PDB file of C-alpha atoms and ligand atoms in Angstrom:
ATOM      1  CA  MET A  68       4.638   9.602 -21.375  1.00 66.00           C
ATOM      2  CA  ALA A  69       5.487   9.093 -18.252  1.00 78.00           C
ATOM      3  CA  LYS A  70       6.397   5.852 -17.190  1.00 85.00           C
ATOM      4  CA  GLU A  71       7.615   3.534 -14.475  1.00 86.00           C
ATOM      5  CA  THR A  72      11.048   4.283 -13.020  1.00 88.00           C
ATOM      6  CA  ALA A  73      11.388   2.966  -9.427  1.00 91.00           C
ATOM      7  CA  THR A  74      11.987  -0.586  -8.792  1.00 86.00           C
ATOM      8  CA  TYR A  75       8.728  -2.168  -6.350  1.00 86.00           C
ATOM      9  CA  ILE A  76      11.424  -3.154  -3.716  1.00 82.00           C
ATOM     10  CA  HIS A  77       8.160  -5.522  -2.000  1.00 84.00           C
ATOM     11  CA  GLY A  78       7.911  -7.989  -5.246  1.00 84.00           C
ATOM     12  CA  HIS A  79       4.806  -9.997  -4.887  1.00 85.00           C
ATOM     13  CA  HIS A  80       6.131 -13.227  -2.645  1.00 86.00           C
ATOM     14  CA  GLU A  81       4.137 -14.922  -0.541  1.00 85.00           C
ATOM     15  CA  SER A  82       5.119 -13.864   2.732  1.00 81.00           C
ATOM     16  CA  VAL A  83       4.379 -10.334   0.867  1.00 83.00           C
ATOM     17  CA  LEU A  84       0.997 -11.814  -0.414  1.00 84.00           C
ATOM     18  CA  ARG A  85       0.051 -13.271   2.817  1.00 83.00           C
ATOM     19  CA  SER A  86      -0.337  -9.250   3.937  1.00 84.00           C
ATOM     20  CA  HIS A  87      -1.569  -8.265   1.947  1.00 86.00           C
ATOM     21  CA  ALA A  88      -4.681 -10.405   1.549  1.00 88.00           C
ATOM     22  CA  TRP A  89      -5.171  -9.551   5.327  1.00 93.00           C
ATOM     23  CA  ARG A  90      -6.392  -6.051   3.655  1.00 96.00           C
ATOM     24  CA  THR A  91      -9.652  -5.444   3.228  1.00 97.00           C
ATOM     25  CA  ALA A  92     -12.201  -1.995   2.612  1.00 98.00           C
ATOM     26  CA  GLU A  93     -12.821  -1.725   6.466  1.00 97.00           C
ATOM     27  CA  ASN A  94      -9.580  -2.073   7.577  1.00 97.00           C
ATOM     28  CA  SER A  95      -8.203   0.386   4.917  1.00 98.00           C
ATOM     29  CA  ALA A  96      -9.772   2.122   2.842  1.00 98.00           C
ATOM     30  CA  ALA A  97     -12.475   3.329   5.556  1.00 98.00           C
ATOM     31  CA  TYR A  98     -12.019   7.379   5.270  1.00 98.00           C
ATOM     32  CA  LEU A  99     -12.940   6.787   1.683  1.00 98.00           C
ATOM     33  CA  LEU A 100     -16.702   4.049   2.365  1.00 98.00           C
ATOM     34  CA  PRO A 101     -18.355   7.082   3.295  1.00 98.00           C
ATOM     35  CA  GLU A 102     -17.802   8.198  -0.470  1.00 98.00           C
ATOM     36  CA  LEU A 103     -19.649   5.184  -1.900  1.00 98.00           C
ATOM     37  CA  GLN A 104     -22.653   5.282  -3.722  1.00 98.00           C
ATOM     38  CA  ALA A 105     -24.520   2.113  -4.507  1.00 98.00           C
ATOM     39  CA  ASP A 106     -23.659   3.499  -8.196  1.00 98.00           C
ATOM     40  CA  SER A 107     -20.439   4.593  -7.990  1.00 98.00           C
ATOM     41  CA  THR A 108     -17.221   2.939 -10.619  1.00 98.00           C
ATOM     42  CA  ILE A 109     -13.771   2.799  -9.111  1.00 98.00           C
ATOM     43  CA  LEU A 110     -10.665   2.501 -10.166  1.00 98.00           C
ATOM     44  CA  ASP A 111      -7.961   0.858  -7.740  1.00 98.00           C
ATOM     45  CA  ILE A 112      -4.851   0.960  -9.095  1.00 98.00           C
ATOM     46  CA  GLY A 113      -1.730  -0.902  -7.943  1.00 98.00           C
ATOM     47  CA  CYS A 114      -4.221  -3.723  -6.401  1.00 98.00           C
ATOM     48  CA  GLY A 115      -2.034  -6.401  -6.185  1.00 96.00           C
ATOM     49  CA  PRO A 116      -4.432  -9.046  -4.659  1.00 95.00           C
ATOM     50  CA  GLY A 117      -7.592  -7.894  -4.879  1.00 97.00           C
ATOM     51  CA  THR A 118      -9.119  -7.959  -1.345  1.00 97.00           C
ATOM     52  CA  ILE A 119     -10.110  -4.099  -0.985  1.00 98.00           C
ATOM     53  CA  SER A 120     -10.676  -4.127  -4.505  1.00 98.00           C
ATOM     54  CA  ALA A 121     -13.451  -6.368  -4.490  1.00 98.00           C
ATOM     55  CA  ASP A 122     -15.495  -5.627  -1.074  1.00 98.00           C
ATOM     56  CA  PHE A 123     -15.413  -2.283  -3.324  1.00 98.00           C
ATOM     57  CA  ALA A 124     -17.171  -4.325  -4.900  1.00 98.00           C
ATOM     58  CA  ALA A 125     -19.740  -5.534  -3.046  1.00 98.00           C
ATOM     59  CA  LEU A 126     -20.414  -2.365  -1.218  1.00 98.00           C
ATOM     60  CA  VAL A 127     -21.411  -1.042  -4.887  1.00 98.00           C
ATOM     61  CA  PRO A 128     -23.683  -3.186  -5.848  1.00 98.00           C
ATOM     62  CA  LYS A 129     -25.081  -1.358  -8.649  1.00 98.00           C
ATOM     63  CA  GLY A 130     -21.756   0.494  -9.880  1.00 98.00           C
ATOM     64  CA  HIS A 131     -19.163  -1.304 -11.119  1.00 98.00           C
ATOM     65  CA  VAL A 132     -15.318  -1.824 -10.563  1.00 98.00           C
ATOM     66  CA  THR A 133     -11.944  -1.922 -11.981  1.00 98.00           C
ATOM     67  CA  ALA A 134      -8.947  -2.809 -10.072  1.00 98.00           C
ATOM     68  CA  VAL A 135      -5.232  -2.546 -12.669  1.00 98.00           C
ATOM     69  CA  ASP A 136      -1.741  -2.967 -11.490  1.00 98.00           C
ATOM     70  CA  TYR A 137       1.137  -2.782 -13.533  1.00 95.00           C
ATOM     71  CA  ALA A 138       2.708  -6.174 -12.542  1.00 96.00           C
ATOM     72  CA  PRO A 139       0.700  -9.128 -14.931  1.00 96.00           C
ATOM     73  CA  GLY A 140       0.520 -11.567 -12.321  1.00 95.00           C
ATOM     74  CA  ILE A 141      -1.043  -9.906  -9.535  1.00 95.00           C
ATOM     75  CA  VAL A 142      -3.654  -9.089 -11.717  1.00 97.00           C
ATOM     76  CA  GLU A 143      -4.133 -12.517 -12.495  1.00 97.00           C
ATOM     77  CA  GLN A 144      -4.151 -13.087  -9.167  1.00 95.00           C
ATOM     78  CA  ALA A 145      -6.634 -10.711  -8.331  1.00 97.00           C
ATOM     79  CA  GLU A 146      -9.100 -11.556 -11.421  1.00 97.00           C
ATOM     80  CA  LYS A 147      -9.210 -14.925  -9.061  1.00 96.00           C
ATOM     81  CA  GLU A 148     -10.323 -13.291  -6.101  1.00 95.00           C
ATOM     82  CA  ALA A 149     -12.950 -11.799  -7.857  1.00 97.00           C
ATOM     83  CA  GLU A 150     -14.438 -14.987  -9.273  1.00 96.00           C
ATOM     84  CA  SER A 151     -13.820 -16.970  -5.914  1.00 96.00           C
ATOM     85  CA  ARG A 152     -16.395 -14.388  -4.116  1.00 96.00           C
ATOM     86  CA  GLY A 153     -18.418 -14.890  -7.544  1.00 96.00           C
ATOM     87  CA  VAL A 154     -18.007 -10.998  -8.360  1.00 95.00           C
ATOM     88  CA  ALA A 155     -19.642  -9.812 -11.669  1.00 92.00           C
ATOM     89  CA  ASN A 156     -19.019  -5.907 -11.415  1.00 98.00           C
ATOM     90  CA  MET A 157     -15.747  -5.892 -11.786  1.00 98.00           C
ATOM     91  CA  SER A 158     -12.515  -5.155 -14.637  1.00 98.00           C
ATOM     92  CA  PHE A 159      -9.221  -5.699 -14.346  1.00 98.00           C
ATOM     93  CA  ALA A 160      -6.092  -4.515 -16.466  1.00 98.00           C
ATOM     94  CA  VAL A 161      -2.332  -4.190 -16.496  1.00 98.00           C
ATOM     95  CA  ALA A 162      -1.923  -0.322 -16.047  1.00 98.00           C
ATOM     96  CA  ASP A 163       0.240   2.303 -14.662  1.00 98.00           C
ATOM     97  CA  VAL A 164      -0.663   5.061 -12.471  1.00 98.00           C
ATOM     98  CA  HIS A 165       1.533   7.479 -14.477  1.00 97.00           C
ATOM     99  CA  ASP A 166      -0.076   7.693 -17.646  1.00 97.00           C
ATOM    100  CA  LEU A 167      -3.655   5.224 -17.430  1.00 98.00           C
ATOM    101  CA  GLN A 168      -4.716   4.568 -20.595  1.00 98.00           C
ATOM    102  CA  TYR A 169      -8.129   5.603 -19.744  1.00 98.00           C
ATOM    103  CA  GLU A 170     -10.209   8.913 -20.593  1.00 98.00           C
ATOM    104  CA  ASP A 171     -10.113  12.084 -18.546  1.00 98.00           C
ATOM    105  CA  ASN A 172     -13.922  12.016 -16.753  1.00 98.00           C
ATOM    106  CA  THR A 173     -14.380   8.537 -16.894  1.00 98.00           C
ATOM    107  CA  PHE A 174     -14.535   7.375 -12.432  1.00 98.00           C
ATOM    108  CA  ASP A 175     -16.632   8.952 -10.543  1.00 98.00           C
ATOM    109  CA  VAL A 176     -13.632   7.138  -7.457  1.00 98.00           C
ATOM    110  CA  VAL A 177      -9.743   6.617  -8.446  1.00 98.00           C
ATOM    111  CA  HIS A 178      -8.351   4.880  -5.167  1.00 98.00           C
ATOM    112  CA  ALA A 179      -5.110   3.776  -5.088  1.00 98.00           C
ATOM    113  CA  HIS A 180      -3.715   2.349  -1.471  1.00 98.00           C
ATOM    114  CA  GLN A 181       0.047   1.639  -0.281  1.00 98.00           C
ATOM    115  CA  VAL A 182       0.847   2.978  -3.957  1.00 98.00           C
ATOM    116  CA  LEU A 183       2.268   5.853  -3.851  1.00 98.00           C
ATOM    117  CA  GLN A 184       4.802   4.918  -1.688  1.00 98.00           C
ATOM    118  CA  HIS A 185       6.374   2.964  -4.585  1.00 96.00           C
ATOM    119  CA  VAL A 186       5.783   5.203  -7.516  1.00 97.00           C
ATOM    120  CA  GLY A 187       9.054   7.119  -9.253  1.00 97.00           C
ATOM    121  CA  ASP A 188       6.919   9.957  -9.832  1.00 98.00           C
ATOM    122  CA  PRO A 189       4.040  10.050  -7.186  1.00 98.00           C
ATOM    123  CA  VAL A 190       3.337  14.141  -8.417  1.00 98.00           C
ATOM    124  CA  GLN A 191       2.566  12.782 -11.849  1.00 98.00           C
ATOM    125  CA  ALA A 192       0.709   9.781 -10.324  1.00 98.00           C
ATOM    126  CA  LEU A 193      -1.747  12.199  -8.419  1.00 98.00           C
ATOM    127  CA  ARG A 194      -2.203  14.123 -11.516  1.00 98.00           C
ATOM    128  CA  GLU A 195      -3.082  11.010 -13.591  1.00 98.00           C
ATOM    129  CA  MET A 196      -5.265   9.933 -10.551  1.00 98.00           C
ATOM    130  CA  ARG A 197      -6.556  13.431 -11.078  1.00 98.00           C
ATOM    131  CA  ARG A 198      -7.127  13.644 -14.998  1.00 98.00           C
ATOM    132  CA  VAL A 199      -9.453  10.228 -14.288  1.00 98.00           C
ATOM    133  CA  ALA A 200     -11.251  10.774 -11.930  1.00 98.00           C
ATOM    134  CA  LYS A 201     -15.188  12.772 -12.802  1.00 98.00           C
ATOM    135  CA  PRO A 202     -15.400  16.507 -11.934  1.00 96.00           C
ATOM    136  CA  GLY A 203     -16.635  16.423  -8.539  1.00 95.00           C
ATOM    137  CA  GLY A 204     -15.087  12.166  -8.217  1.00 98.00           C
ATOM    138  CA  VAL A 205     -12.675  11.993  -5.852  1.00 98.00           C
ATOM    139  CA  VAL A 206      -9.066  11.007  -5.275  1.00 98.00           C
ATOM    140  CA  ALA A 207      -8.375   8.932  -2.690  1.00 98.00           C
ATOM    141  CA  VAL A 208      -5.589   7.808  -1.368  1.00 98.00           C
ATOM    142  CA  ARG A 209      -3.285   6.269   2.469  1.00 98.00           C
ATOM    143  CA  ASP A 210      -0.170   5.001   2.746  1.00 98.00           C
ATOM    144  CA  SER A 211       2.439   4.343   5.442  1.00 98.00           C
ATOM    145  CA  ASP A 212       4.854   6.517   6.696  1.00 98.00           C
ATOM    146  CA  TYR A 213       7.870   4.107   7.549  1.00 98.00           C
ATOM    147  CA  ARG A 214       9.292   6.454  10.068  1.00 98.00           C
ATOM    148  CA  ALA A 215       7.171   6.953  12.243  1.00 98.00           C
ATOM    149  CA  PHE A 216       6.313   3.483  13.271  1.00 98.00           C
ATOM    150  CA  THR A 217       6.195   2.347  16.408  1.00 98.00           C
ATOM    151  CA  TRP A 218       6.948  -0.910  18.811  1.00 98.00           C
ATOM    152  CA  PHE A 219       7.409  -2.473  22.099  1.00 98.00           C
ATOM    153  CA  PRO A 220       9.589  -3.760  22.706  1.00 98.00           C
ATOM    154  CA  GLU A 221      12.962  -1.700  21.625  1.00 96.00           C
ATOM    155  CA  ALA A 222      14.455  -4.516  19.721  1.00 96.00           C
ATOM    156  CA  GLU A 223      18.453  -3.979  17.739  1.00 96.00           C
ATOM    157  CA  GLY A 224      17.478  -5.319  14.218  1.00 97.00           C
ATOM    158  CA  LEU A 225      13.544  -3.688  14.067  1.00 98.00           C
ATOM    159  CA  THR A 226      15.876  -0.876  14.425  1.00 97.00           C
ATOM    160  CA  LYS A 227      18.839  -2.475  12.226  1.00 97.00           C
ATOM    161  CA  TRP A 228      14.803  -3.471   9.396  1.00 97.00           C
ATOM    162  CA  LEU A 229      13.492   0.015   9.793  1.00 98.00           C
ATOM    163  CA  ASP A 230      17.409   1.799   9.081  1.00 98.00           C
ATOM    164  CA  LEU A 231      17.550  -0.957   5.865  1.00 97.00           C
ATOM    165  CA  TYR A 232      13.870  -1.000   4.825  1.00 97.00           C
ATOM    166  CA  GLU A 233      13.878   3.124   3.829  1.00 97.00           C
ATOM    167  CA  GLU A 234      18.477   2.724   2.618  1.00 97.00           C
ATOM    168  CA  VAL A 235      16.222  -0.035   0.151  1.00 97.00           C
ATOM    169  CA  ALA A 236      13.379   1.737  -0.931  1.00 96.00           C
ATOM    170  CA  ARG A 237      14.897   4.612  -1.381  1.00 97.00           C
ATOM    171  CA  ALA A 238      17.688   3.486  -3.414  1.00 96.00           C
ATOM    172  CA  GLY A 239      14.542   2.168  -5.816  1.00 95.00           C
ATOM    173  CA  GLY A 240      13.324   4.946  -6.916  1.00 96.00           C
ATOM    174  CA  GLY A 241      10.134   5.032  -3.716  1.00 97.00           C
ATOM    175  CA  GLU A 242       9.276   7.259  -0.927  1.00 98.00           C
ATOM    176  CA  PRO A 243       8.710   4.987   1.993  1.00 98.00           C
ATOM    177  CA  ASP A 244       7.555   7.638   4.675  1.00 98.00           C
ATOM    178  CA  ALA A 245       4.896   8.424   1.533  1.00 98.00           C
ATOM    179  CA  GLY A 246       1.791   9.269   4.453  1.00 98.00           C
ATOM    180  CA  ARG A 247       3.261  12.382   5.404  1.00 98.00           C
ATOM    181  CA  MET A 248       3.963  13.869   2.193  1.00 98.00           C
ATOM    182  CA  LEU A 249       0.335  12.952   0.462  1.00 98.00           C
ATOM    183  CA  LYS A 250      -1.323  16.024   1.137  1.00 98.00           C
ATOM    184  CA  ALA A 251       1.908  18.008   0.254  1.00 98.00           C
ATOM    185  CA  TRP A 252       1.773  16.199  -3.446  1.00 98.00           C
ATOM    186  CA  ALA A 253      -1.848  16.567  -4.114  1.00 98.00           C
ATOM    187  CA  LEU A 254      -1.013  20.196  -3.671  1.00 98.00           C
ATOM    188  CA  ARG A 255       1.819  19.686  -5.797  1.00 98.00           C
ATOM    189  CA  ALA A 256      -0.156  17.826  -8.282  1.00 98.00           C
ATOM    190  CA  GLY A 257      -2.493  21.272  -8.298  1.00 97.00           C
ATOM    191  CA  PHE A 258      -5.880  20.055  -6.389  1.00 98.00           C
ATOM    192  CA  ASP A 259      -6.281  23.295  -4.643  1.00 96.00           C
ATOM    193  CA  GLU A 260      -5.938  23.111  -1.194  1.00 97.00           C
ATOM    194  CA  LYS A 261      -9.706  23.662  -0.301  1.00 97.00           C
ATOM    195  CA  SER A 262     -11.035  20.413  -2.202  1.00 97.00           C
ATOM    196  CA  ILE A 263      -8.420  18.115   0.242  1.00 98.00           C
ATOM    197  CA  ARG A 264      -8.994  16.316   3.302  1.00 98.00           C
ATOM    198  CA  ALA A 265      -6.038  15.193   4.051  1.00 98.00           C
ATOM    199  CA  THR A 266      -6.471  12.435   8.021  1.00 98.00           C
ATOM    200  CA  SER A 267      -4.720   9.986   9.438  1.00 98.00           C
ATOM    201  CA  THR A 268      -5.251   6.438  10.631  1.00 98.00           C
ATOM    202  CA  THR A 269      -3.132   2.864  11.899  1.00 98.00           C
ATOM    203  CA  TRP A 270      -3.376  -0.865  11.772  1.00 98.00           C
ATOM    204  CA  THR A 271      -2.230  -1.985  15.707  1.00 98.00           C
ATOM    205  CA  PHE A 272      -1.034  -5.461  15.790  1.00 97.00           C
ATOM    206  CA  SER A 273      -0.654  -6.462  19.675  1.00 98.00           C
ATOM    207  CA  SER A 274      -2.826 -10.415  20.436  1.00 97.00           C
ATOM    208  CA  ASP A 275      -1.250 -13.123  20.033  1.00 97.00           C
ATOM    209  CA  ALA A 276      -2.748 -13.669  16.237  1.00 95.00           C
ATOM    210  CA  GLU A 277      -1.323 -10.060  15.366  1.00 96.00           C
ATOM    211  CA  ARG A 278       1.496 -10.762  16.185  1.00 97.00           C
ATOM    212  CA  GLU A 279       2.458 -14.619  15.630  1.00 94.00           C
ATOM    213  CA  TRP A 280       0.756 -13.669  12.005  1.00 95.00           C
ATOM    214  CA  TRP A 281       2.462  -9.888  11.439  1.00 96.00           C
ATOM    215  CA  GLY A 282       5.897 -10.894  13.633  1.00 96.00           C
ATOM    216  CA  GLY A 283       5.932 -14.519  10.994  1.00 94.00           C
ATOM    217  CA  LEU A 284       5.851 -13.473   8.017  1.00 92.00           C
ATOM    218  CA  TRP A 285       8.414 -10.532   8.325  1.00 94.00           C
ATOM    219  CA  ALA A 286      10.916 -13.389   9.657  1.00 96.00           C
ATOM    220  CA  ASP A 287      10.113 -14.385   6.116  1.00 94.00           C
ATOM    221  CA  ARG A 288      10.216 -11.215   4.055  1.00 93.00           C
ATOM    222  CA  ALA A 289      13.434 -10.147   5.722  1.00 95.00           C
ATOM    223  CA  LEU A 290      15.113 -13.325   4.166  1.00 95.00           C
ATOM    224  CA  HIS A 291      12.957 -14.830   1.219  1.00 94.00           C
ATOM    225  CA  SER A 292      10.756 -11.741  -0.217  1.00 91.00           C
ATOM    226  CA  ASP A 293      12.650  -8.969  -3.307  1.00 92.00           C
ATOM    227  CA  PHE A 294      13.159  -6.574  -0.353  1.00 93.00           C
ATOM    228  CA  ALA A 295      15.507  -9.318   0.735  1.00 95.00           C
ATOM    229  CA  LYS A 296      17.610  -9.645  -2.387  1.00 94.00           C
ATOM    230  CA  GLN A 297      17.695  -5.876  -3.467  1.00 94.00           C
ATOM    231  CA  ALA A 298      19.220  -5.526   0.114  1.00 96.00           C
ATOM    232  CA  VAL A 299      21.585  -7.902  -0.673  1.00 96.00           C
ATOM    233  CA  ALA A 300      22.665  -7.708  -4.506  1.00 94.00           C
ATOM    234  CA  GLY A 301      22.236  -3.079  -3.402  1.00 95.00           C
ATOM    235  CA  GLY A 302      25.318  -3.995  -1.232  1.00 96.00           C
ATOM    236  CA  HIS A 303      22.943  -2.247   1.107  1.00 97.00           C
ATOM    237  CA  GLY A 304      23.386  -5.610   3.900  1.00 95.00           C
ATOM    238  CA  THR A 305      24.207  -9.470   4.318  1.00 96.00           C
ATOM    239  CA  GLN A 306      22.555 -12.173   4.112  1.00 96.00           C
ATOM    240  CA  ASP A 307      23.794 -12.636   8.279  1.00 96.00           C
ATOM    241  CA  GLU A 308      22.240  -8.894   9.244  1.00 96.00           C
ATOM    242  CA  LEU A 309      19.187 -10.477   7.486  1.00 97.00           C
ATOM    243  CA  GLN A 310      18.537 -12.968   9.153  1.00 97.00           C
ATOM    244  CA  ALA A 311      19.496 -11.651  12.773  1.00 97.00           C
ATOM    245  CA  ILE A 312      16.511  -9.089  12.193  1.00 97.00           C
ATOM    246  CA  SER A 313      14.101 -12.174  10.635  1.00 97.00           C
ATOM    247  CA  GLN A 314      15.051 -13.379  14.217  1.00 98.00           C
ATOM    248  CA  SER A 315      13.788  -9.585  15.494  1.00 98.00           C
ATOM    249  CA  TRP A 316      10.693  -9.910  14.407  1.00 98.00           C
ATOM    250  CA  LYS A 317       9.723 -13.566  15.045  1.00 97.00           C
ATOM    251  CA  SER A 318      11.560 -12.953  18.804  1.00 98.00           C
ATOM    252  CA  TRP A 319       9.336  -9.996  18.681  1.00 98.00           C
ATOM    253  CA  GLY A 320       6.230 -11.574  17.626  1.00 97.00           C
ATOM    254  CA  GLU A 321       7.065 -14.737  20.189  1.00 97.00           C
ATOM    255  CA  ASN A 322       6.783 -11.751  23.039  1.00 98.00           C
ATOM    256  CA  PRO A 323       3.269 -11.075  24.840  1.00 98.00           C
ATOM    257  CA  GLU A 324       4.304  -7.547  25.389  1.00 98.00           C
ATOM    258  CA  GLY A 325       4.782  -6.776  21.290  1.00 98.00           C
ATOM    259  CA  TRP A 326       3.228  -3.848  20.228  1.00 98.00           C
ATOM    260  CA  LEU A 327       3.136  -2.523  17.214  1.00 98.00           C
ATOM    261  CA  MET A 328       1.476   0.366  15.708  1.00 98.00           C
ATOM    262  CA  ILE A 329       1.532   0.976  11.827  1.00 98.00           C
ATOM    263  CA  PRO A 330       1.017   4.536  11.217  1.00 98.00           C
ATOM    264  CA  HIS A 331      -0.677   5.655   7.150  1.00 98.00           C
ATOM    265  CA  GLY A 332      -1.285   9.175   6.474  1.00 98.00           C
ATOM    266  CA  GLU A 333      -4.931   9.628   4.282  1.00 98.00           C
ATOM    267  CA  VAL A 334      -6.450  12.293   1.370  1.00 98.00           C
ATOM    268  CA  LEU A 335      -8.922  12.567   0.330  1.00 98.00           C
ATOM    269  CA  ALA A 336      -9.028  14.628  -2.577  1.00 98.00           C
ATOM    270  CA  ARG A 337     -12.389  16.829  -4.939  1.00 97.00           C
ATOM    271  CA  ALA A 338     -11.665  16.479  -7.906  1.00 93.00           C
TER     272      ALA A 338
HETATM  273  C1  SAM B 482       1.855  -2.442  -1.356  1.00 78.99           C
HETATM  274  S1  SAM B 482       1.248  -3.161  -3.000  1.00 78.99           S
HETATM  275  C2  SAM B 482      -0.559  -2.557  -2.465  1.00 78.99           C
HETATM  276  C3  SAM B 482      -1.832  -3.670  -3.154  1.00 78.99           C
HETATM  277  C4  SAM B 482      -3.086  -3.282  -2.398  1.00 78.99           C
HETATM  278  N1  SAM B 482      -3.571  -2.124  -3.417  1.00 78.99           N
HETATM  279  C5  SAM B 482      -3.069  -3.692  -1.250  1.00 78.99           C
HETATM  280  O1  SAM B 482      -3.383  -2.259  -0.680  1.00 78.99           O
HETATM  281  O2  SAM B 482      -3.382  -4.640  -0.586  1.00 78.99           O
HETATM  282  C6  SAM B 482       1.615  -2.120  -3.605  1.00 78.99           C
HETATM  283  C7  SAM B 482       1.201  -2.835  -5.911  1.00 78.99           C
HETATM  284  O3  SAM B 482       0.962  -0.866  -6.083  1.00 78.99           O
HETATM  285  C8  SAM B 482       1.780  -1.816  -7.626  1.00 78.99           C
HETATM  286  N2  SAM B 482       2.316  -0.432  -8.131  1.00 78.99           N
HETATM  287  C9  SAM B 482       3.808  -0.785  -8.110  1.00 78.99           C
HETATM  288  N3  SAM B 482       3.800   0.365  -8.945  1.00 78.99           N
HETATM  289  C10 SAM B 482       2.845   1.041  -9.511  1.00 78.99           C
HETATM  290  C11 SAM B 482       2.133   1.714 -11.036  1.00 78.99           C
HETATM  291  N4  SAM B 482       3.391   2.797 -11.657  1.00 78.99           N
HETATM  292  N5  SAM B 482       0.768   1.889 -10.728  1.00 78.99           N
HETATM  293  C12 SAM B 482       0.771   1.012 -11.224  1.00 78.99           C
HETATM  294  N6  SAM B 482       0.939  -0.122 -10.145  1.00 78.99           N
HETATM  295  C13 SAM B 482       1.968  -0.652  -9.412  1.00 78.99           C
HETATM  296  C14 SAM B 482       2.407  -2.726  -7.104  1.00 78.99           C
HETATM  297  O4  SAM B 482       2.222  -3.988  -8.552  1.00 78.99           O
HETATM  298  C15 SAM B 482       1.758  -4.099  -5.842  1.00 78.99           C
HETATM  299  O5  SAM B 482       0.724  -4.874  -6.238  1.00 78.99           O
END
């Protein structure tokens, strides 16, 4: 059976989770929400800290959300998130998207947010997602597209950040420009072209609070997350370069003229 071959380059450092725990069903899965029914059963793969999964659970009060991730520690954290919200219609498991432990035709909705960019075989992942979706059910994936990130003002350190990030991500076996490839991967996984709706949406960070948050978390991620460790260990960058990248994100965050747009590809495909 297929297994994960890629390294999850972000890891689960606090500076990474500061970003992931900000995510909601509304700001990260709006394209899927019209598909949800009160009794939908949802599999949320690569759930991370579980904020989106717990939002889904509130939206399907007569249904159920199964939240899974292949990192056991983060599954525990997702479980705590649900507990703290008093959400009852959820269960949790460790699972690899390449080889899910669920029967064929089990879920109404099979969802993965910002996961396919990190996996070794996204086409196999989509085949598995389709297998466990009920006939007529929905497979929903959304991933950012790093090369299409757009910011102002230009800064040498931020250009270096993007180049280094893409190099480290690909060395780990992932695809940082996944957003533009989701539709192609869905077709290769066997979805009918007519069953696929491919869209895109963005996050924009510009207000003082947004810039301080995003600039601050990447200033820390550049120095302390798994990305930083892999950049140095793999010979892709030096500690001095990471220091300069961190400083660039900090400066961007402090600049009232700063603006950042993060684009995402989305695919909603019927099984
Ligand atoms: C960028 S995080 C996204 C977390 C969450 N979906 C969100 O958007 O906040 C990607 C998650 O996918 C998980 N992951 C990576 N490879 C996986 C695999 N093969 N199967 C399941 N989960 C995986 C990672 O452990 C990580 O928690």
